[in-house]
PDB file of C-alpha atoms in Angstrom:
ATOM      1  CA  MET A  10     -78.793  -5.203   9.482  1.00 66.00           C
ATOM      2  CA  SER A  11     -79.988  -8.124  11.439  1.00 80.00           C
ATOM      3  CA  THR A  12     -81.502 -11.138  10.075  1.00 88.00           C
ATOM      4  CA  ARG A  13     -84.872 -10.272  11.873  1.00 86.00           C
ATOM      5  CA  ASN A  14     -84.747  -6.796  10.397  1.00 89.00           C
ATOM      6  CA  MET A  15     -84.129  -8.052   6.930  1.00 93.00           C
ATOM      7  CA  GLN A  16     -86.979 -10.716   7.106  1.00 95.00           C
ATOM      8  CA  ALA A  17     -89.496  -7.862   8.388  1.00 95.00           C
ATOM      9  CA  VAL A  18     -88.380  -5.439   5.590  1.00 95.00           C
ATOM     10  CA  ARG A  19     -88.973  -8.080   3.217  1.00 95.00           C
ATOM     11  CA  ALA A  20     -92.347  -9.252   4.770  1.00 96.00           C
ATOM     12  CA  LEU A  21     -93.521  -5.635   4.874  1.00 96.00           C
ATOM     13  CA  SER A  22     -92.467  -4.837   1.430  1.00 95.00           C
ATOM     14  CA  ARG A  23     -94.606  -7.228  -0.003  1.00 94.00           C
ATOM     15  CA  PHE A  24     -97.731  -4.833   0.568  1.00 93.00           C
ATOM     16  CA  GLY A  25     -96.161  -1.775  -0.588  1.00 93.00           C
ATOM     17  CA  GLU A  26     -92.949   0.417  -1.039  1.00 94.00           C
ATOM     18  CA  LEU A  27     -91.434   1.227   2.454  1.00 96.00           C
ATOM     19  CA  ALA A  28     -90.450   4.817   2.776  1.00 96.00           C
ATOM     20  CA  TRP A  29     -89.391   4.144   6.297  1.00 95.00           C
ATOM     21  CA  PHE A  30     -88.742   1.144   8.507  1.00 95.00           C
ATOM     22  CA  LYS A  31     -87.429   0.737  12.178  1.00 94.00           C
ATOM     23  CA  LEU A  32     -86.949  -2.248  14.455  1.00 92.00           C
ATOM     24  CA  PRO A  33     -84.941  -1.663  17.716  1.00 88.00           C
ATOM     25  CA  VAL A  34     -82.085  -4.096  18.362  1.00 89.00           C
ATOM     26  CA  GLU A  35     -83.278  -7.226  20.289  1.00 90.00           C
ATOM     27  CA  TYR A  36     -80.442  -7.387  22.790  1.00 92.00           C
ATOM     28  CA  ASN A  37     -78.745  -4.411  24.464  1.00 91.00           C
ATOM     29  CA  ALA A  38     -75.207  -5.797  24.850  1.00 93.00           C
ATOM     30  CA  VAL A  39     -74.182  -2.788  26.941  1.00 93.00           C
ATOM     31  CA  HIS A  40     -76.459  -3.418  29.560  1.00 92.00           C
ATOM     32  CA  GLY A  41     -76.814  -7.102  28.944  1.00 94.00           C
ATOM     33  CA  TYR A  42     -80.653  -7.606  28.369  1.00 94.00           C
ATOM     34  CA  HIS A  43     -83.181  -8.583  25.761  1.00 96.00           C
ATOM     35  CA  GLN A  44     -85.411  -5.463  24.519  1.00 95.00           C
ATOM     36  CA  VAL A  45     -89.019  -5.508  24.152  1.00 95.00           C
ATOM     37  CA  PRO A  46     -89.663  -5.463  20.341  1.00 94.00           C
ATOM     38  CA  TYR A  47     -91.702  -3.049  18.351  1.00 93.00           C
ATOM     39  CA  MET A  48     -91.644  -2.301  14.726  1.00 95.00           C
ATOM     40  CA  GLY A  49     -92.236   0.979  13.109  1.00 96.00           C
ATOM     41  CA  TRP A  50     -92.873   1.655   9.123  1.00 97.00           C
ATOM     42  CA  ARG A  51     -94.314   3.957   6.769  1.00 96.00           C
ATOM     43  CA  TYR A  52     -95.377   3.117   3.156  1.00 96.00           C
ATOM     44  CA  THR A  53     -94.840   5.686   0.390  1.00 95.00           C
ATOM     45  CA  SER A  54     -98.614   5.381  -0.498  1.00 90.00           C
ATOM     46  CA  PRO A  55    -100.554   3.710   2.654  1.00 81.00           C
ATOM     47  CA  ASN A  56    -103.370   1.665   1.910  1.00 81.00           C
ATOM     48  CA  GLU A  57    -106.032   1.200   4.484  1.00 78.00           C
ATOM     49  CA  GLY A  58    -106.820  -2.246   3.111  1.00 89.00           C
ATOM     50  CA  ILE A  59    -103.285  -3.465   3.799  1.00 92.00           C
ATOM     51  CA  ALA A  60    -103.492  -2.226   7.251  1.00 91.00           C
ATOM     52  CA  GLN A  61    -106.606  -4.166   7.955  1.00 92.00           C
ATOM     53  CA  LEU A  62    -105.028  -7.141   6.210  1.00 93.00           C
ATOM     54  CA  ILE A  63    -101.950  -6.882   8.552  1.00 94.00           C
ATOM     55  CA  GLU A  64    -104.008  -6.230  11.684  1.00 93.00           C
ATOM     56  CA  ASN A  65    -106.056  -9.432  10.720  1.00 93.00           C
ATOM     57  CA  ALA A  66    -103.085 -11.582  10.237  1.00 93.00           C
ATOM     58  CA  VAL A  67    -101.513 -10.372  13.688  1.00 94.00           C
ATOM     59  CA  GLU A  68    -104.928 -10.959  15.509  1.00 93.00           C
ATOM     60  CA  GLY A  69    -105.399 -14.446  14.050  1.00 92.00           C
ATOM     61  CA  LEU A  70    -102.074 -15.764  15.560  1.00 95.00           C
ATOM     62  CA  SER A  71    -101.748 -17.487  18.753  1.00 96.00           C
ATOM     63  CA  THR A  72     -99.076 -15.287  20.327  1.00 97.00           C
ATOM     64  CA  GLN A  73     -97.923 -15.226  23.728  1.00 97.00           C
ATOM     65  CA  VAL A  74     -98.685 -11.420  24.395  1.00 97.00           C
ATOM     66  CA  GLU A  75    -101.297  -9.213  22.859  1.00 97.00           C
ATOM     67  CA  TRP A  76    -100.185  -6.997  20.082  1.00 97.00           C
ATOM     68  CA  ALA A  77    -101.567  -3.812  18.353  1.00 95.00           C
ATOM     69  CA  LEU A  78    -101.123  -1.969  15.279  1.00 94.00           C
ATOM     70  CA  ASP A  79    -101.057   1.635  16.129  1.00 91.00           C
ATOM     71  CA  ARG A  80    -101.820   3.907  12.874  1.00 89.00           C
ATOM     72  CA  THR A  81    -102.793   7.115  14.798  1.00 85.00           C
ATOM     73  CA  ARG A  82     -99.755   8.907  13.370  1.00 86.00           C
ATOM     74  CA  ARG A  83     -97.878   8.932  10.159  1.00 88.00           C
ATOM     75  CA  ASN A  84     -95.866   5.854  10.983  1.00 92.00           C
ATOM     76  CA  TRP A  85     -97.429   2.511  11.684  1.00 94.00           C
ATOM     77  CA  ILE A  86     -96.074   0.832  14.819  1.00 94.00           C
ATOM     78  CA  LEU A  87     -96.626  -2.880  15.698  1.00 96.00           C
ATOM     79  CA  LEU A  88     -96.073  -3.351  19.411  1.00 96.00           C
ATOM     80  CA  PRO A  89     -97.133  -5.280  22.354  1.00 97.00           C
ATOM     81  CA  SER A  90    -100.570  -3.772  23.581  1.00 96.00           C
ATOM     82  CA  ARG A  91     -99.044  -3.566  27.304  1.00 96.00           C
ATOM     83  CA  ILE A  92     -96.585  -0.781  26.105  1.00 94.00           C
ATOM     84  CA  LEU A  93     -99.623   1.135  24.702  1.00 91.00           C
ATOM     85  CA  CYS A  94    -101.666   0.634  27.831  1.00 92.00           C
ATOM     86  CA  GLU A  95     -98.770   1.498  30.275  1.00 92.00           C
ATOM     87  CA  ALA A  96     -97.625   4.476  28.230  1.00 90.00           C
ATOM     88  CA  GLN A  97    -101.267   5.518  27.678  1.00 88.00           C
ATOM     89  CA  GLY A  98    -100.425   6.057  23.929  1.00 82.00           C
ATOM     90  CA  LEU A  99     -97.542   6.618  21.657  1.00 82.00           C
ATOM     91  CA  GLN A 100     -97.374  10.316  21.991  1.00 83.00           C
ATOM     92  CA  ASN A 101     -97.093  10.327  25.634  1.00 84.00           C
ATOM     93  CA  PRO A 102     -93.339  11.068  26.814  1.00 84.00           C
ATOM     94  CA  ALA A 103     -93.704   8.145  29.288  1.00 85.00           C
ATOM     95  CA  PHE A 104     -93.515   5.735  26.176  1.00 88.00           C
ATOM     96  CA  ALA A 105     -89.741   5.584  26.277  1.00 90.00           C
ATOM     97  CA  ASN A 106     -89.851   5.087  30.151  1.00 92.00           C
ATOM     98  CA  VAL A 107     -92.385   2.234  29.701  1.00 94.00           C
ATOM     99  CA  VAL A 108     -90.110   0.465  27.111  1.00 93.00           C
ATOM    100  CA  HIS A 109     -86.986   0.892  29.261  1.00 93.00           C
ATOM    101  CA  SER A 110     -88.851  -0.319  32.480  1.00 95.00           C
ATOM    102  CA  ILE A 111     -90.164  -3.483  30.632  1.00 96.00           C
ATOM    103  CA  ASN A 112     -86.496  -4.010  29.262  1.00 96.00           C
ATOM    104  CA  THR A 113     -84.805  -3.862  32.592  1.00 96.00           C
ATOM    105  CA  GLN A 114     -87.672  -5.451  34.781  1.00 96.00           C
ATOM    106  CA  ASP A 115     -89.531  -8.041  32.630  1.00 97.00           C
ATOM    107  CA  GLN A 116     -87.060 -10.198  30.784  1.00 97.00           C
ATOM    108  CA  GLU A 117     -89.602 -12.926  30.460  1.00 98.00           C
ATOM    109  CA  PHE A 118     -92.079 -10.704  28.659  1.00 97.00           C
ATOM    110  CA  CYS A 119     -89.250  -9.339  26.280  1.00 97.00           C
ATOM    111  CA  LEU A 120     -88.385 -12.872  25.323  1.00 97.00           C
ATOM    112  CA  LYS A 121     -92.089 -13.893  24.660  1.00 97.00           C
ATOM    113  CA  ALA A 122     -92.651 -10.656  22.612  1.00 97.00           C
ATOM    114  CA  LEU A 123     -89.398 -11.477  20.520  1.00 96.00           C
ATOM    115  CA  SER A 124     -90.720 -15.073  19.909  1.00 96.00           C
ATOM    116  CA  ASP A 125     -94.029 -13.535  18.968  1.00 97.00           C
ATOM    117  CA  LEU A 126     -92.337 -11.193  16.607  1.00 96.00           C
ATOM    118  CA  ASP A 127     -90.619 -13.799  14.641  1.00 95.00           C
ATOM    119  CA  LEU A 128     -93.985 -15.595  14.318  1.00 96.00           C
ATOM    120  CA  ILE A 129     -95.642 -12.245  13.062  1.00 97.00           C
ATOM    121  CA  ILE A 130     -92.936 -11.981  10.459  1.00 96.00           C
ATOM    122  CA  LEU A 131     -93.242 -15.370   9.339  1.00 96.00           C
ATOM    123  CA  ARG A 132     -97.066 -14.985   8.970  1.00 96.00           C
ATOM    124  CA  LEU A 133     -96.493 -11.608   7.045  1.00 96.00           C
ATOM    125  CA  GLU A 134     -94.242 -13.464   4.687  1.00 95.00           C
ATOM    126  CA  GLN A 135     -96.815 -16.182   3.925  1.00 95.00           C
ATOM    127  CA  ILE A 136    -100.250 -14.163   3.742  1.00 92.00           C
ATOM    128  CA  PRO A 137    -101.630 -13.833   0.067  1.00 89.00           C
ATOM    129  CA  ILE A 138    -101.002 -10.333  -1.399  1.00 83.00           C
ATOM    130  CA  PRO A 139    -104.413  -8.761  -2.446  1.00 76.00           C
ATOM    131  CA  LYS A 140    -104.853  -8.156  -6.084  1.00 74.00           C
ATOM    132  CA  SER A 141    -104.900  -4.253  -6.792  1.00 61.00           C
TER     133      SER A 141
END
């Protein structure tokens, strides 16, 4: 597990027990390019207040690209808004194609988003945990 993965799991675990977590690798060594990051997770007992806390924390940051927290499905996905817009939603089969297209055609965007993700994870490690 990469350092970024471990930091992300640690940051998200502060708000509840994780049942599932995924963060794709940041660099595709086979094809030689950075990949646009997105982070997915599911809490064993999701809390609406925690979702709002995470959304507010991300929105309050000065990021290079715009980010969105999608909670329309069982797993929560934090991703650059551009992916949602271009794919027209997570459930669209075009989602994987959009991610691949950004990976192969817009390395500048990928690097900005990777830098943002580090900032987001750091912020999630720092925000106060609400009292139950």
